[in-house]
Amino acid sequence: MPPFAAYKAFCKIAENARKSLASLKRENPRLEPTLAIIQARNDPLVQEINKNFAEEVGLRVIHICLPEGSSKDEIVSEILRLNEDPNVQGLALDLPESSYSSKVLNAVKPEKDVDGLSDVNLGRLVRGDAYDCLVSPTACAVLELLEDLDGKTVLLVGADGALGASLHCLLQRRGATTASCQWKSRELQNKLHHADVVVVGSTKPDDVPVSWIKPGTTIINCSRDLLSGKHNYGQQNNHDAENAVCSLAVAMRMQNMVKNTERWIQSQQFRKWDLRCLKLQPLSPVPSDIEISRAQSPKAVDVLAKEIGLLTDEIEIYGQTKAKVRLSLLERLKDQPDGKYVLVAGITPTPLGEGKSTVTVGLVQALTAHLNINSFACLRQPSQGPTFGVKGGAAGGGYAQVIPMEEFNLHLTGDIHAITAANNLLAAAIDARILHEGTQSDKALYNRLVPVVNGVRGFSAIQFARLRRLGINKTDPGTLTEEEINKFVRLDIDPSTITWQRVVDTNDRFLRKITVGQANTEKGFVRQAQFDIAVASEIMAILALTNSLEDMKERLGKMVVANDKKGEPVTAEDLGVTGALAVLMKDAIKPTLMQTLEGTPVFVHAGPFANIAHGNSSVLADKIALKLVGEKGFVVTEAGFGADIGMEKFFNIKCRASGLVPSVVVLVATVRALKMHGGGPNVTAGAPLKKEYTEENLQLVADGCCNLQKQIQITQLFGVPVVVALNVFKTDSPAEVDLVCEIAKRSGAFDAVPCNHWSDGGRGAVKLAQAVEKAANQKNSFKYLYSLELPIVEKIRIIAQKVYGAQDIELSPAAQSQIDRYTRQGFGNLPICMAKTHLSLSHQPERKGVPTGFILPISDVRASIGAGFIYPLVGTMSTMPGLPTRPCFYDIDLDPITEQVKGLF
């Protein structure tokens, strides 16, 4: 190609790249495509050429200049860092010849490999997958300069490795016959004499005479030393061609960057799922949960993540089967419409539980593995209290569970441990502050709180925030007056008003009341306190209700831990601990990705109890899942215990925090629980069921359906369609099953479906999935139960009367005093989170069915200001469960040889 034609080609490529990028930027205003070039040799000319051309077409180029002589490991380390940088769309290398090893080239992610030198891109090129691969810009430049190649012989001299392979492939497709040779080869002179075109890939040695090249031969120099002037081919007319190769190669590299940017934009958009479901072969009789879990081979979590459209930089892998998902996904998919939102609730349960988690898992297995509809289950992380206490784990059961179930039920990714650490740090800060204020003067406190460091005294960021709240607009610690110092250093916490308790994730009844400060070193600052179970911590509630890291930090700072001696609230922000709490919680805020037995995705995040907290998994997990499933997909989440508790809080607290509107409620019932509500004998965990529960008894079932009818009515208060899922046990008769479904439909349920997912997996919940899909398309008139503007007492009364069926409420003097205090402090417009037994609609666990005419006693009222709700304690509600005579831990063991866990359920 003549020099002028080469220049025109260069200009055309540059203009096309510029226009393409300008168009992409118009469609994506925040787009800043970035090419990173790792350079390990001193060559400022290369930098200048790349920089100038990039600016011309609208690209950003960053040069990472490593020292000359950097080892391959050092280069690879830098490559791996840039691979994971989401702001870098392309990665190129400018290294000494000796550094271009397979290890280095293949360290570059294929999708960022704008020089097309990795084995993946070369393999795609050889296979003919031109659209999917990035081709070497230098090889493309050579092809651009050569016009008619059909029937010609092209000799590649000193062009090895990736460049040589690319050239051979491209030249042969253009009809040329190719051969390769090294400079020191004995055949070099003969091959040069017969070649029509010579492509030089490395510097010609001085002992190879130019006369070996026959006159008229086209010489293309594409060696990496071209820009350094280390070339001598004795033919002046080839100098322009050499410069053309260089310019065109840079232009082609930028063209690859445009292609990469287009792909990157596509990768940021919603991806159609390519999910490979796992096959189930259910056995009869059904084995134990842990045996079923262990018999299935889960997919690697990075594979699952890719199947559902997660990007590699959006997950943090924990082992083989768990991964944290980063919140950046919400920004990437912010324009993606949400899927359908389904809540699984239940009737008032027996102490054994009625299988809401199992229904949740069975439903998503049916939707995705059997109906080919995208779906996500969003579950709470189980507390170790029930896991080692009575109830056992919460991974579902039978052939509808999350796997591996032992990882799900134990430490998972450490979120509850993070909550425990953060909670107890704050508790320690409260007592320590009381001690220090009680034993030091204002001056001593001030000197310790604002110390001189390296000769300089300054306030920390959180101390500046406290100064602003106090109305002190000073930045120099030396300028505060004595009065201002007193206000700054004295929180004056009233120990009798402390509401913040220490927590532990174990059922330990002996920690329900304790005395702290008994050591001599605490100088007589003794007070009575208590432990709560970790999942009752307000920090857990915040984790479940927050919308972002910034929001979580703000909520943590707002947590009220006590009052001062003037009756004003003292917060975590006042104690200066907000930033530290956020640091402890920075990983816990990310939902954990796992999978069901059939390989469908599950988010596990947050785990508040529904009887002593709001009982729902996290807003963030739901929001991320709703984006991932797509507009026609389903997200199925679960509310703890009966609909009167978990569902009511889901609607009035969680939906207010998230702004999400549910599409349908699935109400789980069992014949066993209905018989109990119909007057059957007590059901006790660990004890065999009485014959009334194992033999057909239609009258007991019919009488007990009053509880099911009441829970349907509660759901209808919120204007959401309800589908009843009857969780079928092997002892249930067909007549009992038919009776429940008939009564449910007569009572206003959209549909009522018997489910066999426990024994059959997703296949046993297909009819439920079909009913849910239809119900989700019904008219939805969702509404909250009460206005936040109502007084606290009135909101409590509405819940008691409309949901529980109480005649009225009765406030203890302590409860009334707290309500008055919270109203005065400006917290009266928060929603209500009732702490009540889950075993009855009333406050009395022994009253089954639908109790009426009772007065609901409110013994105390507390405030979770950071989480954003007021929580009244009904009756003698405890926030620390106890262990029974025979806890679950009797059956839990570890095989020291295989390291397998036994006995979990």
Coordinates of C-alpha atoms in Angstrom, one line a residue, residues 174-645:
R174 CA -6.2 -13.7 2.5
G175 CA -4.9 -16.4 0.1
A176 CA -1.2 -16.2 0.9
T177 CA 1.2 -19.0 1.4
T178 CA 3.1 -18.5 4.6
A179 CA 6.4 -19.7 5.9
S180 CA 8.4 -18.8 8.9
C181 CA 12.1 -18.7 9.6
Q182 CA 14.6 -17.5 12.3
W183 CA 17.4 -15.1 11.4
K184 CA 20.0 -17.7 12.2
S185 CA 18.4 -20.5 10.1
R186 CA 20.4 -22.1 7.4
E187 CA 17.4 -21.9 5.1
L188 CA 17.1 -18.1 5.6
Q189 CA 18.9 -17.0 2.3
N190 CA 16.9 -19.4 0.1
K191 CA 13.5 -18.5 1.7
L192 CA 14.3 -14.8 1.4
H193 CA 15.1 -15.2 -2.2
H194 CA 11.7 -16.9 -3.0
A195 CA 9.5 -14.6 -0.9
D196 CA 7.2 -12.0 -2.4
V197 CA 6.6 -10.4 1.0
V198 CA 8.9 -10.4 4.1
V199 CA 7.3 -9.6 7.5
V200 CA 10.0 -8.9 10.0
G201 CA 9.1 -9.5 13.7
S202 CA 12.5 -8.8 15.3
T203 CA 15.6 -6.7 14.6
K204 CA 17.8 -8.0 11.7
P205 CA 21.3 -9.0 12.8
D206 CA 24.1 -7.1 11.0
D207 CA 25.6 -10.4 9.6
V208 CA 22.5 -11.0 7.4
P209 CA 23.2 -9.0 4.1
V210 CA 20.4 -7.1 2.5
S211 CA 21.4 -8.7 -0.9
W212 CA 19.7 -11.9 0.2
I213 CA 16.4 -10.2 -0.3
K214 CA 15.4 -10.2 -4.0
P215 CA 14.7 -6.8 -5.6
G216 CA 11.0 -5.7 -5.5
T217 CA 10.2 -7.7 -2.3
T218 CA 7.8 -5.9 0.0
I219 CA 9.2 -5.6 3.5
I220 CA 7.0 -4.9 6.5
N221 CA 8.8 -4.3 9.8
C222 CA 6.6 -5.0 12.8
S223 CA 9.3 -5.6 15.4
R224 CA 8.8 -4.1 18.9
D225 CA 12.1 -2.2 18.4
L226 CA 10.6 -0.3 15.4
L227 CA 10.1 2.9 17.4
S228 CA 13.5 2.8 18.9
G229 CA 15.2 3.1 15.5
K230 CA 16.9 -0.3 15.7
H231 CA 16.3 -1.4 12.1
N232 CA 18.5 -1.7 9.1
Y233 CA 17.1 -3.2 6.0
G234 CA 18.9 -1.1 3.5
Q235 CA 15.8 -0.1 1.5
Q236 CA 14.9 3.5 2.1
N237 CA 11.5 3.1 0.4
N238 CA 10.4 0.8 3.2
H239 CA 10.9 3.4 5.9
D240 CA 7.5 4.9 5.3
A241 CA 5.9 1.5 5.5
E242 CA 7.6 0.9 8.8
N243 CA 6.1 4.1 10.2
A244 CA 2.7 3.2 8.8
V245 CA 2.8 -0.2 10.6
C246 CA 3.4 1.7 13.9
S247 CA 0.7 4.2 13.4
L248 CA -1.8 1.7 12.1
A249 CA -1.0 -0.7 15.0
V250 CA -1.8 2.1 17.5
A251 CA -5.0 2.9 15.6
M252 CA -6.0 -0.8 15.6
R253 CA -5.3 -1.0 19.3
M254 CA -7.7 1.9 19.9
Q255 CA -10.2 0.2 17.6
N256 CA -10.0 -2.8 19.8
M257 CA -10.7 -0.6 22.8
V258 CA -13.8 0.7 21.1
K259 CA -14.9 -2.9 20.6
N260 CA -14.1 -3.6 24.2
T261 CA -16.0 -0.6 25.4
E262 CA -19.1 -1.7 23.5
R263 CA -18.8 -5.2 25.1
W264 CA -18.3 -3.7 28.5
I265 CA -21.4 -1.6 28.2
Q266 CA -23.3 -4.7 27.1
S267 CA -21.9 -6.6 30.1
Q268 CA -23.2 -3.9 32.4
Q269 CA -26.8 -4.5 31.2
F270 CA -29.2 -7.2 32.3
R271 CA -28.1 -10.6 31.0
K272 CA -30.4 -13.4 30.1
W273 CA -29.9 -16.2 32.5
D274 CA -28.0 -19.3 31.2
L275 CA -28.8 -21.5 34.3
R276 CA -27.9 -25.1 34.4
C277 CA -30.2 -26.7 36.9
L278 CA -29.1 -29.7 39.0
K279 CA -31.0 -33.0 38.6
L280 CA -32.7 -34.5 41.6
Q281 CA -33.4 -38.2 42.1
P282 CA -35.7 -38.3 45.2
L283 CA -35.5 -41.4 47.3
S284 CA -38.3 -43.0 49.4
P285 CA -38.3 -43.0 52.3
V286 CA -36.8 -39.5 52.3
P287 CA -33.3 -39.5 53.9
S288 CA -32.2 -37.0 56.5
D289 CA -31.7 -33.4 55.4
I290 CA -28.0 -33.6 55.8
E291 CA -27.8 -36.8 53.8
I292 CA -29.8 -35.3 51.0
S293 CA -27.6 -32.2 51.0
R294 CA -24.4 -34.2 51.0
A295 CA -25.6 -36.4 48.1
Q296 CA -25.9 -33.4 45.8
S297 CA -22.9 -31.9 44.2
P298 CA -23.4 -28.1 44.1
K299 CA -22.1 -25.9 41.3
A300 CA -19.1 -23.8 42.0
V301 CA -20.4 -20.4 43.2
D302 CA -18.5 -18.4 40.5
V303 CA -20.2 -20.6 37.9
L304 CA -23.6 -19.9 39.4
A305 CA -22.9 -16.2 39.6
K306 CA -22.0 -16.1 35.9
E307 CA -25.1 -18.1 35.0
I308 CA -27.4 -15.4 36.6
G309 CA -25.6 -12.4 35.1
L310 CA -23.2 -11.3 37.9
L311 CA -19.9 -9.9 36.8
T312 CA -16.6 -11.3 38.1
D313 CA -15.9 -8.0 40.0
E314 CA -19.3 -8.1 41.7
I315 CA -18.6 -11.2 43.8
E316 CA -16.3 -12.0 46.7
I317 CA -15.9 -15.8 46.9
Y318 CA -15.9 -17.6 50.3
G319 CA -14.8 -21.2 49.6
Q320 CA -16.5 -23.2 46.8
T321 CA -20.1 -22.6 47.5
K322 CA -20.6 -19.1 49.0
A323 CA -20.0 -15.6 47.7
K324 CA -20.7 -12.1 48.9
V325 CA -22.3 -9.9 46.2
R326 CA -21.3 -6.3 46.0
L327 CA -23.8 -3.5 46.2
S328 CA -22.4 -1.9 43.0
L329 CA -24.7 -4.2 41.1
L330 CA -27.6 -2.0 42.1
E331 CA -26.0 1.0 40.3
R332 CA -25.2 -1.1 37.2
L333 CA -28.8 -2.4 36.9
K334 CA -30.6 0.7 38.1
D335 CA -32.6 1.0 34.9
Q336 CA -33.6 -2.7 34.9
P337 CA -37.3 -3.2 35.8
D338 CA -37.9 -5.3 38.9
G339 CA -39.4 -8.7 38.8
K340 CA -42.4 -9.9 40.8
Y341 CA -42.1 -9.8 44.6
V342 CA -43.6 -12.8 46.6
L343 CA -43.8 -13.1 50.4
V344 CA -44.1 -16.5 52.1
A345 CA -45.8 -16.3 55.5
G346 CA -47.7 -18.8 57.5
I347 CA -50.5 -19.6 60.0
T348 CA -49.7 -19.6 63.7
P349 CA -47.2 -22.5 64.0
T350 CA -46.6 -25.4 66.3
P351 CA -43.2 -25.3 68.1
L352 CA -41.9 -27.6 65.3
G353 CA -42.5 -25.0 62.6
E354 CA -44.7 -25.5 59.5
G355 CA -42.1 -25.3 56.7
K356 CA -42.1 -21.8 55.4
S357 CA -38.4 -22.0 54.4
T358 CA -39.1 -25.4 52.8
V359 CA -42.0 -23.9 50.8
T360 CA -39.8 -20.9 49.8
V361 CA -37.1 -23.1 48.4
G362 CA -39.5 -25.6 46.8
L363 CA -41.3 -22.7 45.1
V364 CA -38.2 -21.3 43.5
Q365 CA -37.0 -24.8 42.5
A366 CA -40.4 -25.3 40.8
L367 CA -40.4 -21.8 39.1
T368 CA -36.8 -22.1 37.7
A369 CA -35.9 -25.8 37.4
H370 CA -39.4 -26.9 36.1
L371 CA -41.2 -23.9 34.6
N372 CA -38.0 -22.1 33.3
I373 CA -38.9 -18.8 35.0
N374 CA -36.1 -16.8 36.6
S375 CA -36.5 -16.8 40.4
F376 CA -34.5 -16.1 43.5
A377 CA -35.1 -17.1 47.1
C378 CA -34.1 -14.6 49.8
L379 CA -33.7 -16.2 53.2
R380 CA -32.6 -15.2 56.6
Q381 CA -29.3 -16.4 58.1
P382 CA -30.2 -18.8 60.9
S383 CA -29.1 -18.1 64.5
Q384 CA -27.0 -20.7 66.3
G385 CA -29.5 -20.4 69.1
P386 CA -32.2 -22.5 67.5
T387 CA -29.7 -24.5 65.5
F388 CA -28.3 -26.0 68.7
G389 CA -31.5 -25.5 70.7
V390 CA -34.9 -26.9 69.7
K391 CA -35.9 -25.9 66.2
G392 CA -32.7 -26.8 64.3
G393 CA -31.5 -25.1 61.2
A394 CA -33.4 -23.0 58.6
A395 CA -32.1 -24.2 55.3
G396 CA -35.5 -25.8 54.3
G397 CA -35.7 -29.5 54.4
G398 CA -36.1 -32.8 52.5
Y399 CA -35.6 -32.2 48.7
A400 CA -36.3 -28.4 49.1
Q401 CA -33.3 -26.9 50.9
V402 CA -30.3 -24.7 50.5
I403 CA -26.9 -26.5 50.1
P404 CA -24.5 -27.1 51.6
M405 CA -26.9 -27.1 54.6
E406 CA -24.2 -27.3 57.2
E407 CA -22.5 -24.2 55.9
F408 CA -25.8 -22.4 55.6
N409 CA -26.7 -23.3 59.2
L410 CA -23.4 -22.6 60.9
H411 CA -21.1 -19.6 60.5
L412 CA -21.9 -18.8 56.8
T413 CA -19.8 -15.8 56.0
G414 CA -19.6 -14.4 59.5
D415 CA -22.3 -11.8 59.4
I416 CA -23.8 -12.6 62.8
H417 CA -20.3 -12.6 64.3
A418 CA -19.7 -9.1 62.9
I419 CA -23.0 -8.0 64.4
T420 CA -22.0 -9.5 67.8
A421 CA -18.6 -7.7 67.6
A422 CA -20.1 -4.4 66.7
N423 CA -22.9 -4.6 69.3
N424 CA -20.6 -5.5 72.1
L425 CA -18.1 -2.8 71.2
L426 CA -20.8 -0.3 71.6
A427 CA -21.9 -1.9 74.9
A428 CA -18.3 -1.7 76.2
A429 CA -18.1 2.0 75.1
I430 CA -21.1 2.9 77.2
D431 CA -19.8 1.4 80.4
A432 CA -16.3 2.7 79.8
R433 CA -17.6 6.2 79.2
I434 CA -19.6 6.2 82.5
L435 CA -16.5 5.0 84.4
H436 CA -14.2 7.6 82.9
E437 CA -16.6 10.5 83.3
G438 CA -17.2 9.4 86.9
T439 CA -13.5 9.3 87.8
Q440 CA -12.0 12.3 85.9
S441 CA -12.2 16.1 85.8
D442 CA -13.4 17.9 82.7
K443 CA -9.8 18.9 81.9
A444 CA -8.4 15.4 82.3
L445 CA -11.2 14.0 80.1
Y446 CA -10.6 16.6 77.4
N447 CA -6.9 16.0 77.4
R448 CA -7.5 12.3 76.8
L449 CA -10.3 12.6 74.3
V450 CA -8.4 15.3 72.3
P451 CA -4.7 14.3 72.8
V452 CA -1.6 16.0 71.5
V453 CA -0.2 13.8 68.7
N454 CA 3.3 14.6 67.3
G455 CA 3.0 18.1 68.8
V456 CA -0.4 18.8 67.3
R457 CA -3.8 18.7 68.9
G458 CA -6.9 18.2 66.7
F459 CA -10.4 16.9 66.7
S460 CA -11.3 13.7 64.9
A461 CA -14.0 13.8 62.2
I462 CA -16.6 12.3 64.5
Q463 CA -15.7 14.8 67.3
F464 CA -16.3 17.6 64.8
A465 CA -19.8 16.2 64.2
R466 CA -20.5 16.2 68.0
L467 CA -19.3 19.8 68.2
R468 CA -21.7 20.8 65.5
R469 CA -24.6 19.0 67.2
L470 CA -23.7 20.9 70.4
G471 CA -23.7 24.2 68.5
I472 CA -19.9 24.8 69.0
N473 CA -18.5 26.1 65.7
K474 CA -14.8 25.9 66.5
T475 CA -12.0 23.9 64.9
D476 CA -9.1 24.7 67.3
P477 CA -9.2 22.5 70.5
G478 CA -7.3 25.3 72.3
T479 CA -10.2 27.8 71.9
L480 CA -13.0 26.0 73.7
T481 CA -14.3 27.7 76.9
E482 CA -14.6 25.7 80.1
E483 CA -18.4 25.5 79.6
E484 CA -17.9 24.2 76.0
I485 CA -15.4 21.7 77.2
N486 CA -17.9 20.5 79.8
K487 CA -20.6 20.1 77.2
F488 CA -18.2 18.3 74.9
V489 CA -16.7 15.7 77.3
R490 CA -19.8 15.0 79.5
L491 CA -22.5 12.7 78.1
D492 CA -23.9 12.3 81.6
I493 CA -25.5 8.9 80.9
D494 CA -28.1 7.9 83.3
P495 CA -27.3 4.2 84.0
S496 CA -30.9 3.4 84.8
T497 CA -32.0 4.3 81.3
I498 CA -29.5 2.2 79.4
T499 CA -31.3 0.1 76.8
W500 CA -28.3 -1.2 74.9
Q501 CA -27.5 -4.8 75.9
R502 CA -24.6 -7.2 75.2
V503 CA -25.4 -10.1 72.9
V504 CA -24.3 -13.6 72.2
D505 CA -25.6 -16.0 69.5
T506 CA -26.4 -18.8 71.9
N507 CA -29.6 -19.7 73.9
D508 CA -28.3 -18.9 77.4
R509 CA -31.0 -18.3 79.9
F510 CA -28.6 -17.5 82.7
L511 CA -27.6 -14.3 80.9
R512 CA -31.1 -12.9 81.0
K513 CA -30.1 -10.8 84.1
I514 CA -26.4 -10.2 85.1
T515 CA -24.4 -7.7 87.1
V516 CA -21.5 -5.9 85.4
G517 CA -18.6 -3.9 87.0
Q518 CA -17.9 -6.1 90.0
A519 CA -14.1 -6.1 89.6
N520 CA -12.2 -3.7 91.9
T521 CA -10.7 -2.0 88.8
E522 CA -14.2 -0.7 87.9
K523 CA -14.2 1.3 91.1
G524 CA -17.7 0.5 92.2
F525 CA -19.5 1.3 89.0
V526 CA -21.8 -1.7 89.3
R527 CA -25.1 -2.1 87.5
Q528 CA -27.6 -4.8 86.5
A529 CA -27.7 -5.6 82.8
Q530 CA -28.6 -8.5 80.5
F531 CA -27.6 -10.3 77.3
D532 CA -29.9 -10.6 74.3
I533 CA -29.5 -13.2 71.6
A534 CA -27.4 -11.7 68.8
V535 CA -30.1 -11.7 66.2
A536 CA -32.2 -9.4 68.5
S537 CA -29.6 -6.7 68.2
E538 CA -30.7 -3.4 66.7
I539 CA -27.6 -3.7 64.4
M540 CA -29.2 -6.9 62.9
A541 CA -32.4 -4.9 62.3
I542 CA -30.4 -2.1 60.6
L543 CA -28.6 -4.7 58.4
A544 CA -32.0 -6.0 57.3
L545 CA -33.5 -2.6 56.6
T546 CA -30.7 -0.5 55.2
N547 CA -30.5 0.5 51.5
S548 CA -26.8 1.3 51.2
L549 CA -23.5 1.6 53.1
E550 CA -24.0 5.3 53.6
D551 CA -27.5 4.7 54.9
M552 CA -26.3 1.9 57.3
K553 CA -23.6 4.2 58.7
E554 CA -26.2 6.9 59.3
R555 CA -28.5 4.5 61.0
L556 CA -25.7 3.1 63.2
G557 CA -25.0 6.6 64.4
K558 CA -28.6 7.3 65.3
M559 CA -29.0 4.3 67.6
V560 CA -30.2 5.5 71.0
V561 CA -28.4 3.6 73.8
A562 CA -29.6 5.5 76.9
N563 CA -30.8 8.9 78.1
D564 CA -28.7 11.5 79.8
K565 CA -29.6 12.9 83.2
K566 CA -31.7 15.6 81.6
G567 CA -33.8 13.0 79.8
E568 CA -32.2 13.6 76.3
P569 CA -31.2 10.6 74.1
V570 CA -27.6 9.5 73.9
T571 CA -26.6 7.9 70.6
A572 CA -23.7 5.8 69.2
E573 CA -22.6 9.0 67.4
D574 CA -22.3 10.8 70.8
L575 CA -20.0 8.0 72.0
G576 CA -17.8 8.4 68.9
V577 CA -18.1 4.8 67.8
T578 CA -20.1 5.1 64.5
G579 CA -17.2 4.8 62.2
A580 CA -15.8 1.7 64.0
L581 CA -19.2 0.0 63.9
A582 CA -19.4 0.7 60.1
V583 CA -15.9 -0.8 59.7
L584 CA -17.0 -4.0 61.5
M585 CA -20.1 -4.2 59.3
K586 CA -18.6 -3.3 55.9
D587 CA -18.6 -6.9 54.7
A588 CA -21.8 -8.0 56.5
I589 CA -23.8 -5.6 54.4
K590 CA -23.2 -7.7 51.3
P591 CA -25.8 -10.5 50.7
T592 CA -24.4 -14.1 50.5
L593 CA -25.1 -16.1 47.3
M594 CA -25.8 -19.8 47.7
Q595 CA -27.9 -22.4 45.8
T596 CA -30.8 -24.8 46.2
L597 CA -30.6 -28.6 45.7
E598 CA -31.6 -28.0 42.1
G599 CA -29.0 -25.3 41.5
T600 CA -31.2 -22.2 41.6
P601 CA -29.9 -19.1 43.2
V602 CA -30.5 -18.1 46.8
F603 CA -29.5 -15.0 48.8
V604 CA -28.9 -15.4 52.5
H605 CA -28.8 -12.1 54.4
A606 CA -29.7 -10.9 57.9
G607 CA -31.6 -13.0 60.4
P608 CA -33.8 -11.1 62.9
F609 CA -36.3 -13.2 64.8
A610 CA -40.0 -12.3 64.1
N611 CA -41.2 -12.5 67.7
I612 CA -38.6 -10.2 69.2
A613 CA -37.5 -8.3 66.0
H614 CA -39.0 -7.6 62.6
G615 CA -38.3 -11.1 61.3
N616 CA -37.4 -10.5 57.6
S617 CA -34.4 -10.9 55.4
S618 CA -32.6 -7.9 54.0
V619 CA -34.0 -5.1 51.8
L620 CA -30.7 -5.2 49.9
A621 CA -30.9 -8.9 49.1
D622 CA -34.5 -8.4 47.8
K623 CA -33.5 -5.3 45.7
I624 CA -30.5 -7.0 44.1
A625 CA -32.5 -10.2 43.4
L626 CA -35.4 -8.2 41.8
K627 CA -32.9 -6.7 39.4
L628 CA -31.2 -10.0 38.6
V629 CA -34.4 -12.0 37.8
G630 CA -35.6 -9.5 35.2
E631 CA -39.1 -8.1 34.6
K632 CA -40.8 -11.5 34.2
G633 CA -38.9 -13.2 37.1
F634 CA -39.9 -13.8 40.7
V635 CA -38.2 -13.0 44.0
V636 CA -39.5 -15.1 46.9
T637 CA -38.8 -13.9 50.4
E638 CA -39.9 -15.2 53.8
A639 CA -41.3 -13.6 56.9
G640 CA -40.8 -15.3 60.2
F641 CA -43.5 -17.2 62.2
G642 CA -47.2 -16.5 61.5
A643 CA -48.6 -13.8 59.2
D644 CA -49.8 -11.9 62.3
I645 CA -46.2 -11.3 63.3

